[in-house]
Amino acid sequence: MTTRRTRPAPLPPEGTPPPAELARQARAVLADAVRIAHWAADGSTTGSAPLAAQALERAAAALGLSPSQVRAGWDRARLAGLIELHGDTARPGWRLRAWDRDDSAVLRGWVALFDAWSLVHVSPEGIEATAVAEAVEAVPQVLSLLQLSAGPVTVPALLDLLGQRVAELHEERCEVPYGPQAQPAPTGGGPADLNALLLDWALEGLASVGALTLGAGHATLTPLGNWAVWVKLEQICVAAQSPAGNIEQSAADMLLGCARLTPGPARAEYRAWLAARPVGSAVAELLAVARGEDALLRGLAFEALRVVGAPAEPVVRSVVTEAPLRPYALLWLAEYEGTDPDDAQDVLSREEATWLWVDTAAAVADHGETGLLVRHLDSAVQGTVPALLDEVRAVGHPRTVQVLVALAAAHPDPALAKAVRRAAFQVHTGGV
């Protein structure tokens, strides 16, 4: 039972360059993106996406690049976390600040770009979004074949695998057609022609981010691509050994299963669960849970999103306008940008901190112990119970009454409990 927890760190395949060499290769792939990120972070442009035409021309002139190179570099810089958009302003991401000294930051930035290859390389025109999504979902199997082959693989072999995987996806979704059905592809051919077109697009996209090289009728993983695929395969192996057995669970059930774990084992469970799913759908499922009524799951969902890292950043940034998620999203972004977790609370306004206090109290009331709810009083920013009650009543959290009633029932001080009950009654009746 203990072998899973003491599994030694696996070694990469023989012949894999050391991390310093992989990081050098990643820096070479992202060289233009780094130059553009430095140019943008110096205040030379606003943070519009895509890059505004005037800024595009200025960047091309300043950096000696063509407009298409600038546009591609801008997209890569954003996807790799080298620049971050804050309203209309582009700011340096933490990876840009660490770029020259931290090989692990460089490799994480390149992996974020590798994961986003389908955004870097625009899909062919006239192809249905569903077909494109299926091809993207099938690409990990294509990459696995390339990695296991440890050398060039012919395009026909890759096409056969892609077609098999797409057919499996149709079967899994109960989309197998019955009887003869004409399904012409946009190119005028059949499904095989569509798969060939999508495979060419995928291979070109992966080559554009430095994951593979293309030859005459074959493809080969680069050392970077080989290492990245190995890492992801190892993550799947770890997922299969998920010590708490949550890999097959929904996001909500997985988070509940992790609720009583200490931070280290919980993060291991999050990583195992995430490794078994496409990152986009996993992030969407976690956010769907966070939007639910269970405050405990809301907090745990953002803990799991911390494990996701860069691929979750655009989605987390998009939910800061949603009041229930805003405090969690702001804290996530602050820590992602390099703020010490102990200081991250400073990014919250007084109202946001109060909302978070009530939400956390709701989680404790629903799932925790009585003493923990009482101790939660000490974490309030107000400093005094009367000030806390005044601001809690004003913040408008939907669980305010239940939290105050639970706190009044739990607190050993009769006078304080009475004041809390009075506040709960006033919120309930709409009084002051």
Short mmCIF file of N, CA and C in Angstrom, two decimals, residues 224-373:
data_model
loop_
_atom_site.label_atom_id
_atom_site.label_comp_id
_atom_site.label_asym_id
_atom_site.label_seq_id
_atom_site.Cartn_x
_atom_site.Cartn_y
_atom_site.Cartn_z
N LEU A 224 12.70 18.45 -27.45
CA LEU A 224 11.70 19.11 -26.61
C LEU A 224 10.37 18.38 -26.66
N GLY A 225 9.93 18.06 -27.86
CA GLY A 225 8.65 17.38 -28.00
C GLY A 225 8.68 16.01 -27.37
N ASN A 226 9.77 15.28 -27.54
CA ASN A 226 9.90 13.95 -26.95
C ASN A 226 9.83 14.03 -25.43
N TRP A 227 10.53 15.00 -24.86
CA TRP A 227 10.51 15.19 -23.40
C TRP A 227 9.12 15.55 -22.91
N ALA A 228 8.43 16.46 -23.62
CA ALA A 228 7.11 16.89 -23.18
C ALA A 228 6.11 15.74 -23.22
N VAL A 229 6.15 14.94 -24.28
CA VAL A 229 5.22 13.80 -24.37
C VAL A 229 5.54 12.78 -23.29
N TRP A 230 6.82 12.55 -23.02
CA TRP A 230 7.19 11.63 -21.93
C TRP A 230 6.65 12.12 -20.60
N VAL A 231 6.78 13.42 -20.33
CA VAL A 231 6.27 13.99 -19.08
C VAL A 231 4.77 13.73 -18.96
N LYS A 232 4.04 13.95 -20.03
CA LYS A 232 2.60 13.78 -19.98
C LYS A 232 2.21 12.31 -19.84
N LEU A 233 2.97 11.42 -20.47
CA LEU A 233 2.71 9.99 -20.28
C LEU A 233 2.98 9.57 -18.84
N GLU A 234 4.03 10.14 -18.24
CA GLU A 234 4.31 9.84 -16.84
C GLU A 234 3.18 10.34 -15.94
N GLN A 235 2.62 11.49 -16.26
CA GLN A 235 1.51 12.01 -15.48
C GLN A 235 0.32 11.06 -15.53
N ILE A 236 0.09 10.47 -16.71
CA ILE A 236 -1.00 9.51 -16.84
C ILE A 236 -0.71 8.26 -16.01
N CYS A 237 0.55 7.82 -15.99
CA CYS A 237 0.91 6.67 -15.16
C CYS A 237 0.69 6.97 -13.68
N VAL A 238 1.04 8.19 -13.27
CA VAL A 238 0.80 8.59 -11.89
C VAL A 238 -0.70 8.62 -11.61
N ALA A 239 -1.45 9.12 -12.61
CA ALA A 239 -2.90 9.18 -12.43
C ALA A 239 -3.48 7.80 -12.23
N ALA A 240 -2.95 6.80 -12.94
CA ALA A 240 -3.45 5.44 -12.80
C ALA A 240 -3.16 4.89 -11.42
N GLN A 241 -2.19 5.50 -10.70
CA GLN A 241 -1.85 5.07 -9.35
C GLN A 241 -2.39 6.04 -8.30
N SER A 242 -3.40 6.79 -8.67
CA SER A 242 -4.00 7.77 -7.77
C SER A 242 -4.27 7.14 -6.41
N PRO A 243 -3.53 7.52 -5.36
CA PRO A 243 -3.61 6.82 -4.08
C PRO A 243 -4.97 6.88 -3.43
N ALA A 244 -5.72 7.94 -3.65
CA ALA A 244 -7.04 8.04 -3.01
C ALA A 244 -8.16 7.58 -3.93
N GLY A 245 -7.83 7.16 -5.15
CA GLY A 245 -8.82 6.56 -6.02
C GLY A 245 -9.83 7.52 -6.61
N ASN A 246 -9.42 8.76 -6.89
CA ASN A 246 -10.37 9.76 -7.37
C ASN A 246 -10.31 9.99 -8.87
N ILE A 247 -9.45 9.26 -9.58
CA ILE A 247 -9.21 9.58 -10.98
C ILE A 247 -10.47 9.48 -11.83
N GLU A 248 -11.36 8.52 -11.54
CA GLU A 248 -12.55 8.32 -12.36
C GLU A 248 -13.73 9.17 -11.91
N GLN A 249 -13.57 9.92 -10.84
CA GLN A 249 -14.68 10.68 -10.27
C GLN A 249 -14.94 11.97 -11.04
N SER A 250 -16.14 12.51 -10.89
CA SER A 250 -16.42 13.85 -11.39
C SER A 250 -15.60 14.86 -10.59
N ALA A 251 -15.53 16.09 -11.07
CA ALA A 251 -14.76 17.11 -10.36
C ALA A 251 -15.29 17.30 -8.94
N ALA A 252 -16.61 17.35 -8.79
CA ALA A 252 -17.19 17.58 -7.46
C ALA A 252 -16.85 16.44 -6.51
N ASP A 253 -17.00 15.20 -6.98
CA ASP A 253 -16.70 14.05 -6.11
C ASP A 253 -15.21 13.96 -5.81
N MET A 254 -14.38 14.29 -6.80
CA MET A 254 -12.94 14.28 -6.57
C MET A 254 -12.56 15.30 -5.50
N LEU A 255 -13.12 16.50 -5.59
CA LEU A 255 -12.80 17.54 -4.62
C LEU A 255 -13.28 17.16 -3.22
N LEU A 256 -14.47 16.58 -3.13
CA LEU A 256 -14.95 16.13 -1.83
C LEU A 256 -14.04 15.04 -1.27
N GLY A 257 -13.55 14.17 -2.16
CA GLY A 257 -12.64 13.13 -1.71
C GLY A 257 -11.32 13.68 -1.20
N CYS A 258 -10.96 14.87 -1.66
CA CYS A 258 -9.70 15.50 -1.23
C CYS A 258 -9.88 16.45 -0.05
N ALA A 259 -11.12 16.66 0.37
CA ALA A 259 -11.40 17.71 1.35
C ALA A 259 -10.64 17.51 2.66
N ARG A 260 -10.45 16.26 3.08
CA ARG A 260 -9.80 16.02 4.36
C ARG A 260 -8.35 15.60 4.23
N LEU A 261 -7.81 15.71 3.01
CA LEU A 261 -6.39 15.43 2.82
C LEU A 261 -5.56 16.65 3.18
N THR A 262 -4.34 16.44 3.58
CA THR A 262 -3.42 17.56 3.79
C THR A 262 -3.00 18.11 2.42
N PRO A 263 -2.44 19.31 2.37
CA PRO A 263 -2.17 19.95 1.07
C PRO A 263 -1.35 19.11 0.11
N GLY A 264 -0.29 18.45 0.58
CA GLY A 264 0.56 17.69 -0.32
C GLY A 264 -0.18 16.55 -1.02
N PRO A 265 -0.79 15.62 -0.27
CA PRO A 265 -1.56 14.55 -0.91
C PRO A 265 -2.73 15.07 -1.75
N ALA A 266 -3.34 16.18 -1.33
CA ALA A 266 -4.44 16.74 -2.12
C ALA A 266 -3.93 17.19 -3.48
N ARG A 267 -2.78 17.86 -3.51
CA ARG A 267 -2.23 18.31 -4.79
C ARG A 267 -1.88 17.11 -5.67
N ALA A 268 -1.40 16.03 -5.06
CA ALA A 268 -1.10 14.83 -5.85
C ALA A 268 -2.37 14.28 -6.49
N GLU A 269 -3.47 14.32 -5.75
CA GLU A 269 -4.74 13.87 -6.31
C GLU A 269 -5.22 14.78 -7.43
N TYR A 270 -5.07 16.10 -7.23
CA TYR A 270 -5.47 17.04 -8.29
C TYR A 270 -4.67 16.75 -9.57
N ARG A 271 -3.35 16.55 -9.39
CA ARG A 271 -2.51 16.30 -10.57
C ARG A 271 -2.91 15.02 -11.27
N ALA A 272 -3.21 13.98 -10.48
CA ALA A 272 -3.61 12.71 -11.08
C ALA A 272 -4.92 12.86 -11.85
N TRP A 273 -5.88 13.54 -11.26
CA TRP A 273 -7.18 13.74 -11.91
C TRP A 273 -7.03 14.57 -13.18
N LEU A 274 -6.22 15.62 -13.11
CA LEU A 274 -6.03 16.50 -14.26
C LEU A 274 -5.28 15.79 -15.39
N ALA A 275 -4.32 14.95 -15.04
CA ALA A 275 -3.51 14.29 -16.07
C ALA A 275 -4.34 13.34 -16.92
N ALA A 276 -5.47 12.89 -16.40
CA ALA A 276 -6.31 11.95 -17.14
C ALA A 276 -7.34 12.63 -18.01
N ARG A 277 -7.30 13.97 -18.12
CA ARG A 277 -8.32 14.71 -18.87
C ARG A 277 -7.70 15.79 -19.72
N PRO A 278 -8.34 16.15 -20.84
CA PRO A 278 -7.90 17.33 -21.59
C PRO A 278 -7.98 18.56 -20.70
N VAL A 279 -6.96 19.40 -20.74
CA VAL A 279 -6.89 20.50 -19.78
C VAL A 279 -8.09 21.45 -19.91
N GLY A 280 -8.56 21.70 -21.13
CA GLY A 280 -9.68 22.62 -21.30
C GLY A 280 -10.94 22.14 -20.64
N SER A 281 -11.29 20.88 -20.85
CA SER A 281 -12.51 20.35 -20.24
C SER A 281 -12.36 20.23 -18.73
N ALA A 282 -11.15 19.92 -18.24
CA ALA A 282 -10.93 19.83 -16.79
C ALA A 282 -11.12 21.19 -16.13
N VAL A 283 -10.57 22.24 -16.73
CA VAL A 283 -10.74 23.58 -16.17
C VAL A 283 -12.21 23.98 -16.19
N ALA A 284 -12.90 23.69 -17.29
CA ALA A 284 -14.32 24.04 -17.37
C ALA A 284 -15.13 23.30 -16.31
N GLU A 285 -14.80 22.04 -16.05
CA GLU A 285 -15.54 21.27 -15.05
C GLU A 285 -15.28 21.82 -13.65
N LEU A 286 -14.04 22.20 -13.38
CA LEU A 286 -13.72 22.77 -12.06
C LEU A 286 -14.45 24.10 -11.85
N LEU A 287 -14.50 24.93 -12.88
CA LEU A 287 -15.19 26.21 -12.74
C LEU A 287 -16.70 26.01 -12.59
N ALA A 288 -17.25 25.00 -13.26
CA ALA A 288 -18.67 24.71 -13.09
C ALA A 288 -18.96 24.34 -11.63
N VAL A 289 -18.07 23.59 -11.01
CA VAL A 289 -18.23 23.26 -9.59
C VAL A 289 -18.10 24.51 -8.74
N ALA A 290 -17.14 25.36 -9.09
CA ALA A 290 -16.93 26.59 -8.31
C ALA A 290 -18.15 27.51 -8.35
N ARG A 291 -18.92 27.44 -9.42
CA ARG A 291 -20.12 28.29 -9.53
C ARG A 291 -21.31 27.72 -8.76
N GLY A 292 -21.16 26.53 -8.21
CA GLY A 292 -22.25 25.91 -7.47
C GLY A 292 -22.45 26.55 -6.10
N GLU A 293 -23.30 25.92 -5.32
CA GLU A 293 -23.68 26.49 -4.02
C GLU A 293 -22.76 26.06 -2.88
N ASP A 294 -21.95 25.03 -3.08
CA ASP A 294 -21.10 24.52 -2.01
C ASP A 294 -19.82 25.34 -1.93
N ALA A 295 -19.70 26.11 -0.87
CA ALA A 295 -18.54 27.00 -0.73
C ALA A 295 -17.25 26.22 -0.55
N LEU A 296 -17.32 25.06 0.10
CA LEU A 296 -16.11 24.26 0.26
C LEU A 296 -15.56 23.84 -1.10
N LEU A 297 -16.44 23.36 -1.98
CA LEU A 297 -15.99 22.95 -3.31
C LEU A 297 -15.48 24.14 -4.11
N ARG A 298 -16.04 25.33 -3.87
CA ARG A 298 -15.56 26.51 -4.59
C ARG A 298 -14.09 26.76 -4.26
N GLY A 299 -13.76 26.74 -2.98
CA GLY A 299 -12.37 26.96 -2.59
C GLY A 299 -11.45 25.86 -3.09
N LEU A 300 -11.92 24.60 -2.99
CA LEU A 300 -11.08 23.49 -3.44
C LEU A 300 -10.89 23.51 -4.95
N ALA A 301 -11.91 23.95 -5.69
CA ALA A 301 -11.78 24.03 -7.15
C ALA A 301 -10.65 24.97 -7.53
N PHE A 302 -10.52 26.09 -6.83
CA PHE A 302 -9.43 27.01 -7.14
C PHE A 302 -8.09 26.47 -6.67
N GLU A 303 -8.08 25.63 -5.62
CA GLU A 303 -6.83 24.97 -5.25
C GLU A 303 -6.39 24.04 -6.38
N ALA A 304 -7.35 23.30 -6.95
CA ALA A 304 -7.01 22.42 -8.07
C ALA A 304 -6.55 23.23 -9.28
N LEU A 305 -7.15 24.40 -9.50
CA LEU A 305 -6.74 25.23 -10.63
C LEU A 305 -5.33 25.77 -10.44
N ARG A 306 -4.87 25.88 -9.20
CA ARG A 306 -3.48 26.29 -8.97
C ARG A 306 -2.53 25.24 -9.52
N VAL A 307 -2.92 23.98 -9.45
CA VAL A 307 -2.09 22.91 -10.00
C VAL A 307 -2.07 22.99 -11.52
N VAL A 308 -3.18 23.41 -12.14
CA VAL A 308 -3.24 23.55 -13.59
C VAL A 308 -2.21 24.57 -14.06
N GLY A 309 -2.14 25.72 -13.37
CA GLY A 309 -1.16 26.74 -13.73
C GLY A 309 -1.53 27.53 -14.97
N ALA A 310 -0.55 27.77 -15.84
CA ALA A 310 -0.70 28.69 -16.97
C ALA A 310 -1.90 28.41 -17.87
N PRO A 311 -2.20 27.14 -18.23
CA PRO A 311 -3.35 26.94 -19.11
C PRO A 311 -4.67 27.45 -18.54
N ALA A 312 -4.75 27.58 -17.21
CA ALA A 312 -6.00 28.05 -16.60
C ALA A 312 -6.07 29.57 -16.50
N GLU A 313 -4.94 30.25 -16.71
CA GLU A 313 -4.89 31.70 -16.46
C GLU A 313 -5.92 32.51 -17.24
N PRO A 314 -6.08 32.31 -18.57
CA PRO A 314 -7.07 33.13 -19.28
C PRO A 314 -8.49 32.90 -18.77
N VAL A 315 -8.83 31.67 -18.43
CA VAL A 315 -10.18 31.37 -17.96
C VAL A 315 -10.40 31.96 -16.58
N VAL A 316 -9.42 31.84 -15.70
CA VAL A 316 -9.55 32.42 -14.36
C VAL A 316 -9.68 33.94 -14.46
N ARG A 317 -8.89 34.54 -15.36
CA ARG A 317 -8.97 36.00 -15.52
C ARG A 317 -10.35 36.42 -16.02
N SER A 318 -11.00 35.55 -16.78
CA SER A 318 -12.31 35.91 -17.35
C SER A 318 -13.43 35.88 -16.32
N VAL A 319 -13.22 35.25 -15.16
CA VAL A 319 -14.31 35.14 -14.18
C VAL A 319 -14.20 36.16 -13.06
N VAL A 320 -13.26 37.10 -13.15
CA VAL A 320 -13.14 38.10 -12.08
C VAL A 320 -14.36 39.02 -12.00
N THR A 321 -15.17 39.04 -13.05
CA THR A 321 -16.38 39.86 -13.03
C THR A 321 -17.55 39.15 -12.37
N GLU A 322 -17.39 37.87 -12.04
CA GLU A 322 -18.46 37.13 -11.37
C GLU A 322 -18.26 37.25 -9.86
N ALA A 323 -19.19 37.92 -9.20
CA ALA A 323 -19.03 38.25 -7.78
C ALA A 323 -18.67 37.06 -6.90
N PRO A 324 -19.32 35.91 -7.01
CA PRO A 324 -18.98 34.80 -6.12
C PRO A 324 -17.56 34.26 -6.34
N LEU A 325 -17.06 34.41 -7.55
CA LEU A 325 -15.74 33.86 -7.87
C LEU A 325 -14.63 34.91 -7.80
N ARG A 326 -14.99 36.18 -7.79
CA ARG A 326 -13.99 37.25 -7.90
C ARG A 326 -12.87 37.16 -6.84
N PRO A 327 -13.18 37.03 -5.54
CA PRO A 327 -12.07 36.97 -4.58
C PRO A 327 -11.13 35.80 -4.83
N TYR A 328 -11.70 34.64 -5.16
CA TYR A 328 -10.86 33.47 -5.43
C TYR A 328 -10.00 33.70 -6.68
N ALA A 329 -10.60 34.27 -7.72
CA ALA A 329 -9.86 34.50 -8.96
C ALA A 329 -8.74 35.52 -8.74
N LEU A 330 -9.02 36.57 -7.98
CA LEU A 330 -7.99 37.59 -7.73
C LEU A 330 -6.82 37.00 -6.95
N LEU A 331 -7.12 36.17 -5.95
CA LEU A 331 -6.04 35.53 -5.19
C LEU A 331 -5.25 34.58 -6.07
N TRP A 332 -5.94 33.82 -6.92
CA TRP A 332 -5.26 32.89 -7.84
C TRP A 332 -4.32 33.65 -8.75
N LEU A 333 -4.81 34.75 -9.33
CA LEU A 333 -3.99 35.52 -10.27
C LEU A 333 -2.80 36.16 -9.56
N ALA A 334 -3.01 36.65 -8.34
CA ALA A 334 -1.90 37.26 -7.60
C ALA A 334 -0.80 36.25 -7.34
N GLU A 335 -1.17 35.05 -6.93
CA GLU A 335 -0.16 34.02 -6.67
C GLU A 335 0.48 33.56 -7.96
N TYR A 336 -0.31 33.46 -9.03
CA TYR A 336 0.23 33.07 -10.33
C TYR A 336 1.27 34.07 -10.81
N GLU A 337 1.05 35.35 -10.51
CA GLU A 337 1.97 36.40 -10.94
C GLU A 337 3.16 36.56 -10.01
N GLY A 338 3.26 35.71 -9.00
CA GLY A 338 4.46 35.70 -8.17
C GLY A 338 4.31 36.29 -6.79
N THR A 339 3.11 36.74 -6.41
CA THR A 339 2.91 37.28 -5.07
C THR A 339 3.00 36.17 -4.04
N ASP A 340 3.66 36.45 -2.94
CA ASP A 340 3.71 35.47 -1.85
C ASP A 340 2.30 35.18 -1.36
N PRO A 341 1.95 33.90 -1.20
CA PRO A 341 0.59 33.57 -0.76
C PRO A 341 0.18 34.28 0.53
N ASP A 342 1.15 34.54 1.42
CA ASP A 342 0.82 35.23 2.67
C ASP A 342 0.44 36.69 2.43
N ASP A 343 0.88 37.26 1.30
CA ASP A 343 0.59 38.66 1.00
C ASP A 343 -0.51 38.82 -0.03
N ALA A 344 -1.00 37.70 -0.59
CA ALA A 344 -1.96 37.78 -1.69
C ALA A 344 -3.26 38.44 -1.27
N GLN A 345 -3.63 38.32 0.02
CA GLN A 345 -4.88 38.91 0.48
C GLN A 345 -4.93 40.42 0.26
N ASP A 346 -3.76 41.04 0.12
CA ASP A 346 -3.71 42.49 -0.06
C ASP A 346 -4.34 42.93 -1.38
N VAL A 347 -4.52 42.02 -2.33
CA VAL A 347 -5.13 42.41 -3.61
C VAL A 347 -6.64 42.56 -3.49
N LEU A 348 -7.23 42.09 -2.39
CA LEU A 348 -8.68 42.15 -2.22
C LEU A 348 -9.09 43.46 -1.57
N SER A 349 -10.18 44.02 -2.03
CA SER A 349 -10.77 45.16 -1.35
C SER A 349 -11.38 44.69 -0.03
N ARG A 350 -11.74 45.63 0.81
CA ARG A 350 -12.36 45.27 2.10
C ARG A 350 -13.65 44.47 1.87
N GLU A 351 -14.44 44.88 0.90
CA GLU A 351 -15.69 44.20 0.61
C GLU A 351 -15.43 42.79 0.09
N GLU A 352 -14.44 42.66 -0.80
CA GLU A 352 -14.12 41.34 -1.34
C GLU A 352 -13.61 40.40 -0.26
N ALA A 353 -12.77 40.95 0.65
CA ALA A 353 -12.26 40.12 1.75
C ALA A 353 -13.40 39.69 2.66
N THR A 354 -14.37 40.56 2.88
CA THR A 354 -15.51 40.21 3.73
C THR A 354 -16.37 39.13 3.07
N TRP A 355 -16.60 39.28 1.77
CA TRP A 355 -17.35 38.26 1.03
C TRP A 355 -16.64 36.90 1.15
N LEU A 356 -15.33 36.90 0.99
CA LEU A 356 -14.56 35.66 1.08
C LEU A 356 -14.64 35.08 2.49
N TRP A 357 -14.64 35.94 3.50
CA TRP A 357 -14.75 35.47 4.88
C TRP A 357 -16.08 34.75 5.08
N VAL A 358 -17.16 35.33 4.58
CA VAL A 358 -18.48 34.70 4.72
C VAL A 358 -18.51 33.38 3.94
N ASP A 359 -17.95 33.38 2.74
CA ASP A 359 -17.98 32.17 1.92
C ASP A 359 -17.19 31.05 2.60
N THR A 360 -16.04 31.40 3.16
CA THR A 360 -15.24 30.40 3.87
C THR A 360 -15.97 29.92 5.12
N ALA A 361 -16.63 30.83 5.83
CA ALA A 361 -17.41 30.45 7.00
C ALA A 361 -18.54 29.50 6.61
N ALA A 362 -19.13 29.73 5.44
CA ALA A 362 -20.19 28.83 4.97
C ALA A 362 -19.63 27.43 4.73
N ALA A 363 -18.43 27.37 4.18
CA ALA A 363 -17.80 26.06 3.96
C ALA A 363 -17.54 25.36 5.29
N VAL A 364 -17.07 26.12 6.27
CA VAL A 364 -16.79 25.54 7.59
C VAL A 364 -18.09 25.09 8.24
N ALA A 365 -19.14 25.92 8.14
CA ALA A 365 -20.41 25.57 8.76
C ALA A 365 -21.00 24.31 8.15
N ASP A 366 -20.81 24.14 6.85
CA ASP A 366 -21.38 22.97 6.16
C ASP A 366 -20.56 21.70 6.38
N HIS A 367 -19.24 21.85 6.49
CA HIS A 367 -18.38 20.67 6.46
C HIS A 367 -17.40 20.57 7.63
N GLY A 368 -17.23 21.64 8.39
CA GLY A 368 -16.19 21.67 9.41
C GLY A 368 -16.70 21.41 10.81
N GLU A 369 -15.84 21.70 11.76
CA GLU A 369 -16.16 21.49 13.16
C GLU A 369 -16.51 22.82 13.81
N THR A 370 -17.26 22.72 14.91
CA THR A 370 -17.74 23.93 15.60
C THR A 370 -16.59 24.83 16.01
N GLY A 371 -15.55 24.25 16.58
CA GLY A 371 -14.43 25.07 17.04
C GLY A 371 -13.74 25.79 15.91
N LEU A 372 -13.71 25.17 14.74
CA LEU A 372 -13.08 25.81 13.59
C LEU A 372 -13.85 27.05 13.16
N LEU A 373 -15.17 27.00 13.24
CA LEU A 373 -15.98 28.16 12.88
C LEU A 373 -15.72 29.31 13.84
#
